[in-house]
Amino acid sequence: MTDPAAPKIALHSLTKSFGAKQVLRGVDLEVGRAESVVVIGGSGSGKSVLLKCLLGLMPTDAGTIQIDGETASDMGAAARAHLMTKFGMLFQGAALFDSLPVWENVAFGLIQGRDMARAQAREIAHEKLAQVGLTPEVGALYPAELSGGMQKRVGLARAIAGDPEIVLLDEPTTGLDPIMADVINDLIVKCVAELGASAVSITHDMASARKIANRVAMLYEGRIIWHGPIDDIDASGNPYVDQFIHGRAEGPIAMSIARH
Amino acid sequence: MNPLAAIGQTFLGFLAAIGRVALFTGNAVAQAATPPWYGRLILRQMVDIGYYSLPVVGLTTLFSGMVLALQSYTGFARFSAEGAVATVVVLSMTRELGPVLAGLMVAGRIGAAIAAEIGTMRVTEQIDALTTLSTNPFKYLVAPRLIAGLLTLPVLVLIGDIIGVFGGYLVGVYKLDFNAATYLARTLEFLEPMDVISGLVKAACFGFLVTLMGCYHGYNSRGGAQGVGAATTHAVVSASILILIANYVITELFFAR
C-alpha cells in the first residue's frame, strides 16, 4: 500500500558490483514529494548505475528501494510494470525510437503502455511538444532529422507525456551548447513544477545542478558523501564537494591518469 | 595458462552460452504465445522477411534449380539415367535446397538486419526506454520477429521451390532438349505431399532460428558500434550453423527408416 507520509523515493544501503568492481557501496538517499534532487559526481562515480537500479533496469546486490513506501525490489513483473507508470525518464542520448516519428515517440507510453487510442494520444503528444517549445510540424519529423537540443526536448516531452509522479533525468545537458543547456534547464524546472512531480537528476554540470535542484547529493566512490540544499553547496565544508564544484584538478579527488 | 584449464574454461563458457540462449528462447516463446500481439509490427516484419527477401531467394533457387538439372544430366548420362533429371530436381528442391538455401539467404539478410537494429537499440538505451514506457521489450521487439519468421519462411520457400523447379525446367527443355510435357509429368510423377511438407516444416524452423539468433545477439550486444558489428556477425554465423544442424535433425525425423 502507498504510504502518503513516506518519502517519494527512499534508497537504503544500496550496493551494486560488476565482478570485482564495486560501484555502489551502500547508497542512502531520500527524495521528498515535489522535491528536485540532483546527484552530482565525477565520471565513473556510479551515477548512471544508481539511476538504472532505481528504475529496476539493473538488479541491485543488496539494499532496498522504496517508492511511496512500497519496496520496489520485491515486486513481481506485473507490479513493476504498473510502478513504471509513475516514472518518466529522460535519457542522456534522448533514446528516441528511430523508426517512429516524433509524435509517436512522445505518445509511445500512452499507446503501448496505457492502450490509449492513437488519435487521443497524438493530441496529448502535440500538447507536450508545445510544452517544450516544439510545434506540431516537428511531430511529423523523425528523430534523425532533429538537432541534439531538439532531441533532448522531445525526450523531455516523452518523459512527461504520461504525467508521471517521478521524473528521472540522466545528464540532461550533456553535449549541448550553454544556451541550449540553459533552455533545457528552464524547461525541466517548468515541466516538473507543472506536474508537481519529484525529480531525480544526475549530472556533472554544476550550472544545471544550481538551476534545477532543491537539494544536491554528491556521489563519490559509491557512497553519498554530502547532501544538502543547493544554497548550502558553496559552504558545504566538504573538500570533495569544493573540489568538484570548482572543477579543480588538485584536491582529495584523485583522477586516475596513466602517465607515459 | 594450463591448456587443460583453458579447454575447461572454454567448455564452461559454451555451456553457459547454451543456458543463456535457452532462457532467452523460453522467455521469447512465452511472450510470442500469449496476447497481446502487435499485429502492425508482425505485418511489417512479415513484409521485411518475406516480400523483400523474394528477389534474393528467387534468384538463388532459380540458378540452383538450373545448375542441379545440368549437373544431374551430365552425371546421370554416364549410366543412361537422364530421365531421372526432373525427379531429382523437384525432390532436391522441395526437400533440401529450397528450405536450406532460403534459410541461409534470409539468415544473411534478415538475421543480420535484426541483430543490427536491436543491437543499436540496446547500445543507444532505446530498449531501456521501452521498459520505462511500460512496454515489455520481448513482447514488442522479439515476439513479432519470431512470429513473422515462423509464418513467412514457409511461404517464401514454397515460392522458392516453384522457381527452382522452373529453373530446372528451363535448362531441361531449352538446353537439354527434354520434351516439355514429359519433363512436367516426370516432375510430378514421384513427388509426394510429404516431400513438400517436410520442406515447409524445415522452413518454419529455420525462420524461427534466424529471427531468434538475430534477436538474441542484438539484445545482448554491448560496447557501441564494435559490439553491434560483432552481434551481427554472430547472428549470421550461429543461425547458419543451427540451420544446417536442424536440417539434418528434421530430415532424420521425416525420412529415417
Short mmCIF file of C-alpha atoms in Angstrom, two decimals:
data_model
loop_
_atom_site.label_atom_id
_atom_site.label_comp_id
_atom_site.label_asym_id
_atom_site.label_seq_id
_atom_site.Cartn_x
_atom_site.Cartn_y
_atom_site.Cartn_z
CA MET A 1 0.00 0.00 0.00
CA THR A 2 1.13 3.54 -0.75
CA ASP A 3 2.11 5.43 2.39
CA PRO A 4 1.33 9.17 2.00
CA ALA A 5 3.70 10.06 4.84
CA ALA A 6 6.62 8.18 3.30
CA PRO A 7 9.18 9.95 1.12
CA LYS A 8 8.52 9.60 -2.58
CA ILE A 9 11.76 7.70 -3.08
CA ALA A 10 13.88 6.10 -0.36
CA LEU A 11 17.11 4.24 -1.08
CA HIS A 12 18.69 2.33 1.78
CA SER A 13 22.17 0.77 1.78
CA LEU A 14 22.11 0.15 -1.97
CA THR A 15 25.07 -1.86 -3.26
CA LYS A 16 25.97 -2.94 -6.76
CA SER A 17 29.09 -4.62 -8.13
CA PHE A 18 30.27 -5.66 -11.57
CA GLY A 19 32.61 -8.56 -10.94
CA ALA A 20 35.31 -7.34 -8.56
CA LYS A 21 34.43 -3.68 -9.17
CA GLN A 22 32.09 -2.33 -6.51
CA VAL A 23 30.24 0.64 -7.99
CA LEU A 24 27.66 1.39 -5.28
CA ARG A 25 28.84 0.77 -1.71
CA GLY A 26 25.77 1.49 0.37
CA VAL A 27 23.87 4.46 -1.04
CA ASP A 28 21.27 6.08 1.23
CA LEU A 29 19.10 8.78 -0.29
CA GLU A 30 15.59 10.12 0.22
CA VAL A 31 13.60 12.29 -2.17
CA GLY A 32 10.52 14.10 -0.92
CA ARG A 33 7.27 14.82 -2.74
CA ALA A 34 7.65 17.54 -5.40
CA GLU A 35 11.32 17.81 -4.48
CA SER A 36 14.09 18.04 -7.07
CA VAL A 37 17.27 16.26 -6.05
CA VAL A 38 20.38 16.40 -8.19
CA VAL A 39 23.06 13.74 -7.74
CA ILE A 40 26.46 15.09 -8.73
CA GLY A 41 29.67 13.20 -9.09
CA GLY A 42 32.55 12.61 -11.47
CA SER A 43 32.58 10.27 -14.44
CA GLY A 44 32.53 6.66 -13.29
CA SER A 45 31.26 7.50 -9.81
CA GLY A 46 28.18 5.30 -10.29
CA LYS A 47 25.54 7.94 -11.04
CA SER A 48 24.08 6.18 -14.08
CA VAL A 49 24.14 2.82 -12.29
CA LEU A 50 22.23 4.40 -9.40
CA LEU A 51 19.55 5.67 -11.78
CA LYS A 52 19.28 2.30 -13.56
CA CYS A 53 18.94 0.49 -10.23
CA LEU A 54 16.25 2.95 -9.19
CA LEU A 55 14.33 2.22 -12.40
CA GLY A 56 14.75 -1.53 -12.00
CA LEU A 57 16.72 -1.77 -15.26
CA MET A 58 19.58 -3.24 -13.28
CA PRO A 59 19.23 -5.56 -10.26
CA THR A 60 20.91 -4.43 -7.05
CA ASP A 61 23.12 -6.72 -4.95
CA ALA A 62 21.74 -5.53 -1.61
CA GLY A 63 19.72 -2.72 -0.07
CA THR A 64 16.15 -1.56 -0.64
CA ILE A 65 14.40 0.82 -3.00
CA GLN A 66 11.08 2.17 -1.78
CA ILE A 67 8.64 4.18 -3.86
CA ASP A 68 5.79 5.74 -1.87
CA GLY A 69 6.72 3.39 0.98
CA GLU A 70 6.44 0.28 -1.21
CA THR A 71 9.55 -1.84 -1.65
CA ALA A 72 10.17 -1.94 -5.40
CA SER A 73 12.92 -4.54 -5.28
CA ASP A 74 10.42 -7.22 -4.09
CA MET A 75 7.84 -6.58 -6.82
CA GLY A 76 6.83 -9.08 -9.49
CA ALA A 77 6.77 -8.24 -13.20
CA ALA A 78 3.14 -7.01 -13.27
CA ALA A 79 3.51 -4.80 -10.20
CA ARG A 80 6.76 -3.40 -11.57
CA ALA A 81 5.13 -2.66 -14.93
CA HIS A 82 2.43 -0.76 -13.04
CA LEU A 83 5.07 1.03 -10.97
CA MET A 84 6.77 2.20 -14.17
CA THR A 85 3.70 4.32 -14.97
CA LYS A 86 4.78 6.57 -12.08
CA PHE A 87 8.11 7.27 -13.79
CA GLY A 88 9.16 9.46 -16.67
CA MET A 89 12.75 9.22 -17.83
CA LEU A 90 14.92 11.50 -19.95
CA PHE A 91 17.91 9.51 -21.19
CA GLN A 92 21.35 11.01 -21.74
CA GLY A 93 21.20 10.50 -25.50
CA ALA A 94 17.40 11.00 -25.53
CA ALA A 95 17.00 7.32 -26.66
CA LEU A 96 14.28 8.20 -29.15
CA PHE A 97 12.96 5.36 -31.33
CA ASP A 98 14.47 5.93 -34.80
CA SER A 99 11.71 4.07 -36.60
CA LEU A 100 8.89 6.24 -35.25
CA PRO A 101 8.01 9.87 -35.96
CA VAL A 102 8.49 12.36 -33.14
CA TRP A 103 4.81 12.49 -32.11
CA GLU A 104 4.68 8.70 -31.83
CA ASN A 105 7.82 8.73 -29.71
CA VAL A 106 6.12 11.14 -27.31
CA ALA A 107 2.86 9.19 -27.36
CA PHE A 108 4.53 5.77 -27.15
CA GLY A 109 3.90 5.16 -23.45
CA LEU A 110 0.28 6.22 -23.81
CA ILE A 111 -0.43 3.98 -26.83
CA GLN A 112 1.58 0.89 -25.86
CA GLY A 113 1.66 1.14 -22.08
CA ARG A 114 -1.83 2.51 -21.42
CA ASP A 115 -3.78 1.34 -24.51
CA MET A 116 -4.87 4.88 -25.39
CA ALA A 117 -6.44 5.47 -28.82
CA ARG A 118 -3.85 6.78 -31.29
CA ALA A 119 -5.83 9.94 -32.13
CA GLN A 120 -6.15 10.94 -28.48
CA ALA A 121 -2.50 10.07 -27.78
CA ARG A 122 -1.46 12.20 -30.77
CA GLU A 123 -3.32 15.20 -29.34
CA ILE A 124 -1.58 14.78 -25.99
CA ALA A 125 1.77 14.37 -27.76
CA HIS A 126 1.26 17.70 -29.53
CA GLU A 127 0.36 19.35 -26.21
CA LYS A 128 3.51 18.00 -24.61
CA LEU A 129 5.62 19.07 -27.58
CA ALA A 130 4.16 22.57 -27.21
CA GLN A 131 5.12 22.49 -23.51
CA VAL A 132 8.76 22.00 -24.50
CA GLY A 133 8.53 24.66 -27.21
CA LEU A 134 8.14 22.48 -30.30
CA THR A 135 5.48 22.92 -32.97
CA PRO A 136 3.16 20.17 -34.26
CA GLU A 137 5.18 20.19 -37.53
CA VAL A 138 8.12 18.80 -35.58
CA GLY A 139 5.87 15.92 -34.55
CA ALA A 140 5.85 14.63 -38.12
CA LEU A 141 9.65 14.51 -38.37
CA TYR A 142 11.83 11.53 -37.49
CA PRO A 143 14.43 11.74 -34.66
CA ALA A 144 17.35 11.62 -37.14
CA GLU A 145 16.09 14.90 -38.62
CA LEU A 146 16.39 16.76 -35.29
CA SER A 147 19.33 18.57 -33.68
CA GLY A 148 20.72 17.36 -30.33
CA GLY A 149 18.85 20.06 -28.44
CA MET A 150 15.57 19.24 -30.14
CA GLN A 151 16.06 15.55 -29.42
CA LYS A 152 16.51 16.36 -25.72
CA ARG A 153 13.33 18.41 -25.79
CA VAL A 154 11.43 15.55 -27.45
CA GLY A 155 12.92 13.21 -24.84
CA LEU A 156 11.64 15.53 -22.12
CA ALA A 157 8.20 15.68 -23.76
CA ARG A 158 8.15 11.87 -23.82
CA ALA A 159 9.22 11.74 -20.16
CA ILE A 160 6.32 13.97 -19.07
CA ALA A 161 3.72 12.62 -21.54
CA GLY A 162 2.20 10.22 -19.02
CA ASP A 163 2.02 12.87 -16.26
CA PRO A 164 4.50 10.94 -14.11
CA GLU A 165 4.87 11.36 -10.36
CA ILE A 166 8.65 10.95 -10.61
CA VAL A 167 10.84 12.38 -13.35
CA LEU A 168 14.36 10.99 -13.77
CA LEU A 169 16.91 12.91 -15.80
CA ASP A 170 20.21 11.38 -16.90
CA GLU A 171 22.76 14.09 -17.75
CA PRO A 172 20.09 16.37 -19.28
CA THR A 173 22.52 18.98 -20.60
CA THR A 174 25.46 16.84 -21.73
CA GLY A 175 26.54 17.56 -25.28
CA LEU A 176 24.56 20.80 -25.58
CA ASP A 177 25.88 24.32 -26.02
CA PRO A 178 25.50 26.56 -22.92
CA ILE A 179 22.48 28.42 -24.27
CA MET A 180 20.58 25.27 -25.26
CA ALA A 181 21.60 23.72 -21.92
CA ASP A 182 20.00 26.67 -20.14
CA VAL A 183 16.86 26.33 -22.28
CA ILE A 184 16.63 22.65 -21.30
CA ASN A 185 17.20 23.50 -17.63
CA ASP A 186 14.37 26.08 -17.73
CA LEU A 187 12.08 23.55 -19.41
CA ILE A 188 12.90 20.91 -16.79
CA VAL A 189 12.11 23.33 -13.95
CA LYS A 190 8.87 24.43 -15.63
CA CYS A 191 7.65 20.94 -16.57
CA VAL A 192 8.48 19.37 -13.20
CA ALA A 193 6.75 22.25 -11.39
CA GLU A 194 3.64 21.96 -13.58
CA LEU A 195 3.43 18.23 -12.89
CA GLY A 196 4.09 18.63 -9.18
CA ALA A 197 6.43 15.67 -9.59
CA SER A 198 9.52 14.63 -7.69
CA ALA A 199 12.67 14.75 -9.79
CA VAL A 200 16.00 12.99 -9.58
CA SER A 201 18.70 14.21 -11.94
CA ILE A 202 22.27 13.09 -12.33
CA THR A 203 24.78 15.47 -13.79
CA HIS A 204 28.29 16.83 -13.53
CA ASP A 205 27.16 20.16 -14.97
CA MET A 206 27.10 22.48 -11.94
CA ALA A 207 25.26 25.25 -13.80
CA SER A 208 22.48 22.75 -14.48
CA ALA A 209 22.52 21.49 -10.89
CA ARG A 210 22.22 25.04 -9.50
CA LYS A 211 19.25 25.70 -11.75
CA ILE A 212 17.15 22.57 -11.29
CA ALA A 213 18.00 21.34 -7.77
CA ASN A 214 16.27 21.94 -4.46
CA ARG A 215 18.77 19.61 -2.89
CA VAL A 216 22.10 18.16 -4.02
CA ALA A 217 23.75 14.88 -3.13
CA MET A 218 27.33 14.11 -4.05
CA LEU A 219 28.25 10.55 -5.00
CA TYR A 220 31.88 9.59 -4.58
CA GLU A 221 33.33 6.09 -4.66
CA GLY A 222 29.87 4.55 -4.45
CA ARG A 223 28.62 6.49 -1.42
CA ILE A 224 26.73 9.73 -0.85
CA ILE A 225 29.43 11.78 0.87
CA TRP A 226 27.45 15.01 1.23
CA HIS A 227 23.89 16.17 0.73
CA GLY A 228 22.11 19.38 1.48
CA PRO A 229 20.15 22.29 0.00
CA ILE A 230 21.59 23.75 -3.20
CA ASP A 231 22.05 27.11 -1.46
CA ASP A 232 24.45 25.46 1.03
CA ILE A 233 26.68 23.81 -1.52
CA ASP A 234 29.23 26.65 -1.69
CA ALA A 235 29.66 26.47 2.09
CA SER A 236 29.50 22.69 2.41
CA GLY A 237 32.82 22.49 4.24
CA ASN A 238 33.45 19.26 2.37
CA PRO A 239 36.75 19.32 0.46
CA TYR A 240 35.48 16.75 -2.10
CA VAL A 241 32.42 18.88 -2.86
CA ASP A 242 34.55 22.04 -3.02
CA GLN A 243 36.96 20.47 -5.48
CA PHE A 244 34.14 19.15 -7.64
CA ILE A 245 32.02 22.31 -7.84
CA HIS A 246 35.05 24.44 -8.64
CA GLY A 247 36.41 21.91 -11.13
CA ARG A 248 39.92 21.88 -9.68
CA ALA A 249 42.48 19.24 -10.65
CA GLU A 250 44.11 19.50 -7.22
CA GLY A 251 42.28 18.14 -4.21
CA PRO A 252 41.26 14.94 -2.47
CA ILE A 253 39.53 13.52 -5.58
CA ALA A 254 42.36 11.80 -7.39
CA MET A 255 41.77 11.27 -11.11
CA SER A 256 43.50 8.17 -12.40
CA ILE A 257 45.53 9.33 -15.40
CA ALA A 258 48.02 6.99 -16.96
CA ARG A 259 51.40 8.65 -17.41
CA HIS A 260 53.70 7.57 -20.23
CA MET B 1 47.69 -20.77 -18.69
CA ASN B 2 47.35 -24.51 -18.21
CA PRO B 3 45.99 -25.94 -21.52
CA LEU B 4 43.52 -28.15 -19.66
CA ALA B 5 42.22 -25.14 -17.72
CA ALA B 6 41.81 -23.22 -20.99
CA ILE B 7 39.82 -26.09 -22.53
CA GLY B 8 37.70 -26.36 -19.39
CA GLN B 9 37.06 -22.63 -19.33
CA THR B 10 36.01 -22.67 -22.99
CA PHE B 11 33.70 -25.62 -22.38
CA LEU B 12 32.10 -23.99 -19.33
CA GLY B 13 31.66 -20.78 -21.34
CA PHE B 14 29.95 -22.80 -24.07
CA LEU B 15 27.57 -24.40 -21.56
CA ALA B 16 26.80 -21.00 -20.04
CA ALA B 17 26.02 -19.63 -23.52
CA ILE B 18 23.63 -22.53 -24.16
CA GLY B 19 21.93 -21.74 -20.85
CA ARG B 20 21.57 -18.06 -21.75
CA VAL B 21 20.14 -18.88 -25.19
CA ALA B 22 17.71 -21.39 -23.61
CA LEU B 23 16.46 -18.81 -21.08
CA PHE B 24 16.13 -16.18 -23.82
CA THR B 25 14.24 -18.64 -26.03
CA GLY B 26 11.88 -19.63 -23.22
CA ASN B 27 11.04 -16.02 -22.45
CA ALA B 28 10.67 -15.16 -26.14
CA VAL B 29 8.37 -18.10 -26.87
CA ALA B 30 6.27 -17.35 -23.78
CA GLN B 31 5.82 -13.75 -24.92
CA ALA B 32 5.10 -14.78 -28.53
CA ALA B 33 2.49 -17.31 -27.41
CA THR B 34 0.48 -15.02 -25.15
CA PRO B 35 -1.58 -11.91 -26.01
CA PRO B 36 -1.47 -9.06 -26.66
CA TRP B 37 0.12 -9.39 -30.09
CA TYR B 38 1.34 -6.35 -32.01
CA GLY B 39 -0.40 -7.00 -35.35
CA ARG B 40 1.10 -4.00 -37.15
CA LEU B 41 4.61 -4.94 -36.12
CA ILE B 42 4.13 -8.59 -37.11
CA LEU B 43 2.83 -7.49 -40.52
CA ARG B 44 5.76 -5.10 -41.02
CA GLN B 45 8.21 -7.87 -40.17
CA MET B 46 6.44 -10.30 -42.50
CA VAL B 47 6.85 -7.82 -45.34
CA ASP B 48 10.53 -7.31 -44.47
CA ILE B 49 11.29 -11.00 -44.13
CA GLY B 50 9.07 -12.29 -46.92
CA TYR B 51 8.42 -9.73 -49.62
CA TYR B 52 11.82 -8.04 -49.56
CA SER B 53 13.66 -11.38 -49.47
CA LEU B 54 11.84 -12.65 -52.57
CA PRO B 55 14.38 -11.36 -55.13
CA VAL B 56 17.33 -12.89 -53.26
CA VAL B 57 15.62 -16.22 -52.62
CA GLY B 58 14.10 -16.28 -56.12
CA LEU B 59 17.45 -15.76 -57.86
CA THR B 60 19.22 -18.26 -55.58
CA THR B 61 16.68 -21.02 -56.12
CA LEU B 62 16.34 -20.29 -59.86
CA PHE B 63 20.05 -20.76 -60.53
CA SER B 64 20.28 -23.67 -58.09
CA GLY B 65 17.46 -25.45 -59.97
CA MET B 66 19.21 -24.74 -63.27
CA VAL B 67 22.61 -25.99 -62.14
CA LEU B 68 21.01 -29.02 -60.50
CA ALA B 69 19.40 -30.03 -63.78
CA LEU B 70 22.66 -29.56 -65.64
CA GLN B 71 24.77 -31.46 -63.12
CA SER B 72 22.24 -34.29 -62.78
CA TYR B 73 22.07 -34.65 -66.55
CA THR B 74 25.84 -34.82 -67.04
CA GLY B 75 26.20 -37.21 -64.11
CA PHE B 76 23.26 -39.48 -64.91
CA ALA B 77 24.22 -39.68 -68.59
CA ARG B 78 27.12 -41.90 -67.50
CA PHE B 79 24.67 -44.68 -66.69
CA SER B 80 21.85 -43.71 -69.06
CA ALA B 81 19.53 -42.37 -66.36
CA GLU B 82 18.91 -38.93 -67.89
CA GLY B 83 15.17 -39.47 -67.48
CA ALA B 84 15.51 -39.03 -63.71
CA VAL B 85 16.65 -35.40 -64.01
CA ALA B 86 13.18 -33.88 -63.45
CA THR B 87 12.54 -36.10 -60.44
CA VAL B 88 15.93 -35.32 -58.91
CA VAL B 89 15.40 -31.60 -59.38
CA VAL B 90 11.96 -31.49 -57.78
CA LEU B 91 12.86 -33.75 -54.84
CA SER B 92 16.13 -31.91 -54.16
CA MET B 93 14.45 -28.53 -54.33
CA THR B 94 11.45 -29.31 -52.13
CA ARG B 95 13.20 -31.47 -49.55
CA GLU B 96 16.58 -29.77 -49.21
CA LEU B 97 17.75 -26.97 -51.43
CA GLY B 98 14.65 -24.77 -51.23
CA PRO B 99 14.49 -24.55 -47.43
CA VAL B 100 18.25 -24.60 -46.81
CA LEU B 101 19.14 -22.00 -49.44
CA ALA B 102 16.25 -19.74 -48.46
CA GLY B 103 17.16 -20.17 -44.78
CA LEU B 104 20.79 -19.25 -45.38
CA MET B 105 19.89 -16.30 -47.59
CA VAL B 106 17.41 -15.00 -45.01
CA ALA B 107 19.99 -15.56 -42.26
CA GLY B 108 22.36 -13.27 -44.14
CA ARG B 109 19.77 -10.66 -44.99
CA ILE B 110 17.31 -10.66 -42.09
CA GLY B 111 19.32 -12.17 -39.23
CA ALA B 112 21.99 -9.51 -39.70
CA ALA B 113 19.44 -6.71 -40.02
CA ILE B 114 17.59 -7.78 -36.86
CA ALA B 115 20.81 -8.05 -34.85
CA ALA B 116 21.99 -4.64 -36.07
CA GLU B 117 18.65 -2.94 -35.37
CA ILE B 118 18.09 -4.41 -31.90
CA GLY B 119 21.80 -4.09 -31.07
CA THR B 120 21.73 -0.39 -31.92
CA MET B 121 18.60 -0.01 -29.82
CA ARG B 122 20.43 -1.68 -26.93
CA VAL B 123 23.55 0.49 -27.05
CA THR B 124 21.55 3.71 -27.50
CA GLU B 125 19.34 2.84 -24.48
CA GLN B 126 16.20 2.54 -26.61
CA ILE B 127 15.47 -0.88 -25.05
CA ASP B 128 15.75 0.66 -21.57
CA ALA B 129 13.41 3.40 -22.79
CA LEU B 130 10.84 0.76 -23.80
CA THR B 131 10.88 -0.62 -20.26
CA THR B 132 10.41 2.84 -18.74
CA LEU B 133 7.40 3.30 -21.04
CA SER B 134 5.71 0.21 -19.54
CA THR B 135 6.41 -1.87 -22.65
CA ASN B 136 7.94 -5.33 -22.45
CA PRO B 137 10.87 -5.35 -24.93
CA PHE B 138 10.45 -9.08 -25.50
CA LYS B 139 6.82 -8.64 -26.47
CA TYR B 140 7.44 -5.53 -28.57
CA LEU B 141 10.75 -6.37 -30.28
CA VAL B 142 11.34 -10.12 -30.13
CA ALA B 143 7.89 -11.74 -30.35
CA PRO B 144 6.78 -10.03 -33.61
CA ARG B 145 10.00 -11.03 -35.34
CA LEU B 146 9.77 -14.65 -34.17
CA ILE B 147 6.14 -14.94 -35.27
CA ALA B 148 6.88 -13.31 -38.63
CA GLY B 149 9.90 -15.58 -39.24
CA LEU B 150 7.93 -18.69 -38.34
CA LEU B 151 4.98 -17.82 -40.61
CA THR B 152 6.75 -16.19 -43.55
CA LEU B 153 9.61 -18.50 -44.37
CA PRO B 154 7.36 -21.45 -45.41
CA VAL B 155 5.62 -19.17 -47.93
CA LEU B 156 8.97 -17.89 -49.15
CA VAL B 157 10.27 -21.44 -49.50
CA LEU B 158 7.16 -22.60 -51.37
CA ILE B 159 7.70 -19.81 -53.89
CA GLY B 160 11.43 -20.64 -53.99
CA ASP B 161 10.61 -24.32 -54.65
CA ILE B 162 8.42 -23.39 -57.60
CA ILE B 163 11.06 -21.03 -59.02
CA GLY B 164 13.80 -23.66 -58.53
CA VAL B 165 11.78 -26.35 -60.29
CA PHE B 166 11.07 -23.84 -63.05
CA GLY B 167 14.85 -23.23 -63.37
CA GLY B 168 15.36 -26.97 -63.84
CA TYR B 169 12.56 -27.00 -66.40
CA LEU B 170 14.20 -24.16 -68.37
CA VAL B 171 17.52 -26.00 -68.60
CA GLY B 172 15.87 -29.37 -69.18
CA VAL B 173 13.63 -28.19 -72.01
CA TYR B 174 15.63 -25.41 -73.68
CA LYS B 175 19.19 -26.69 -73.22
CA LEU B 176 18.97 -30.44 -72.78
CA ASP B 177 16.12 -30.90 -75.27
CA PHE B 178 13.69 -32.71 -72.98
CA ASN B 179 10.07 -32.77 -74.11
CA ALA B 180 8.24 -30.15 -72.04
CA ALA B 181 5.18 -32.32 -71.30
CA THR B 182 7.35 -35.32 -70.38
CA TYR B 183 9.53 -33.17 -68.12
CA LEU B 184 6.49 -31.82 -66.27
CA ALA B 185 4.97 -35.31 -65.99
CA ARG B 186 8.25 -36.64 -64.56
CA THR B 187 8.39 -33.71 -62.16
CA LEU B 188 5.04 -34.61 -60.64
CA GLU B 189 5.23 -38.39 -61.03
CA PHE B 190 7.25 -39.20 -57.93
CA LEU B 191 6.56 -36.07 -55.91
CA GLU B 192 4.67 -36.85 -52.69
CA PRO B 193 2.94 -34.38 -50.35
CA MET B 194 5.41 -35.26 -47.58
CA ASP B 195 8.32 -34.04 -49.75
CA VAL B 196 6.83 -30.55 -49.81
CA ILE B 197 5.54 -30.64 -46.23
CA SER B 198 8.93 -31.63 -44.81
CA GLY B 199 10.49 -28.70 -46.64
CA LEU B 200 7.89 -26.30 -45.27
CA VAL B 201 8.36 -27.60 -41.71
CA LYS B 202 12.10 -27.03 -42.16
CA ALA B 203 11.39 -23.53 -43.44
CA ALA B 204 9.29 -22.66 -40.39
CA CYS B 205 12.01 -23.99 -38.12
CA PHE B 206 14.72 -22.06 -39.99
CA GLY B 207 12.63 -18.89 -39.86
CA PHE B 208 12.38 -19.28 -36.11
CA LEU B 209 16.11 -19.91 -35.72
CA VAL B 210 17.17 -16.98 -37.91
CA THR B 211 14.97 -14.46 -36.11
CA LEU B 212 15.82 -15.93 -32.69
CA MET B 213 19.57 -15.61 -33.29
CA GLY B 214 19.16 -12.09 -34.66
CA CYS B 215 17.14 -11.05 -31.63
CA TYR B 216 19.38 -12.85 -29.10
CA HIS B 217 22.66 -11.41 -30.33
CA GLY B 218 21.18 -7.95 -30.88
CA TYR B 219 19.51 -7.89 -27.47
CA ASN B 220 22.73 -8.87 -25.70
CA SER B 221 25.11 -6.68 -27.68
CA ARG B 222 27.44 -4.45 -25.68
CA GLY B 223 30.05 -1.81 -26.25
CA GLY B 224 28.88 0.52 -29.02
CA ALA B 225 29.48 0.13 -32.75
CA GLN B 226 32.00 -2.68 -32.32
CA GLY B 227 29.54 -4.64 -30.17
CA VAL B 228 26.78 -4.21 -32.72
CA GLY B 229 29.12 -5.36 -35.50
CA ALA B 230 30.07 -8.44 -33.50
CA ALA B 231 26.40 -9.17 -32.75
CA THR B 232 25.60 -9.03 -36.46
CA THR B 233 28.38 -11.47 -37.33
CA HIS B 234 27.46 -13.85 -34.51
CA ALA B 235 23.78 -13.76 -35.52
CA VAL B 236 24.52 -14.81 -39.11
CA VAL B 237 27.13 -17.44 -38.22
CA SER B 238 25.10 -19.04 -35.41
CA ALA B 239 21.88 -19.02 -37.46
CA SER B 240 23.67 -20.63 -40.43
CA ILE B 241 25.19 -23.38 -38.29
CA LEU B 242 21.89 -24.03 -36.49
CA ILE B 243 20.08 -24.23 -39.85
CA LEU B 244 22.44 -26.97 -41.05
CA ILE B 245 22.15 -28.89 -37.77
CA ALA B 246 18.36 -28.54 -37.67
CA ASN B 247 18.19 -29.60 -41.32
CA TYR B 248 19.81 -32.92 -40.51
CA VAL B 249 17.64 -33.49 -37.43
CA ILE B 250 14.38 -32.76 -39.26
CA THR B 251 15.42 -34.90 -42.23
CA GLU B 252 16.16 -37.72 -39.80
CA LEU B 253 12.74 -37.30 -38.19
CA PHE B 254 10.87 -37.31 -41.50
CA PHE B 255 12.72 -39.78 -43.63
CA ALA B 256 14.91 -42.06 -41.50
CA ARG B 257 13.82 -45.69 -41.58
#
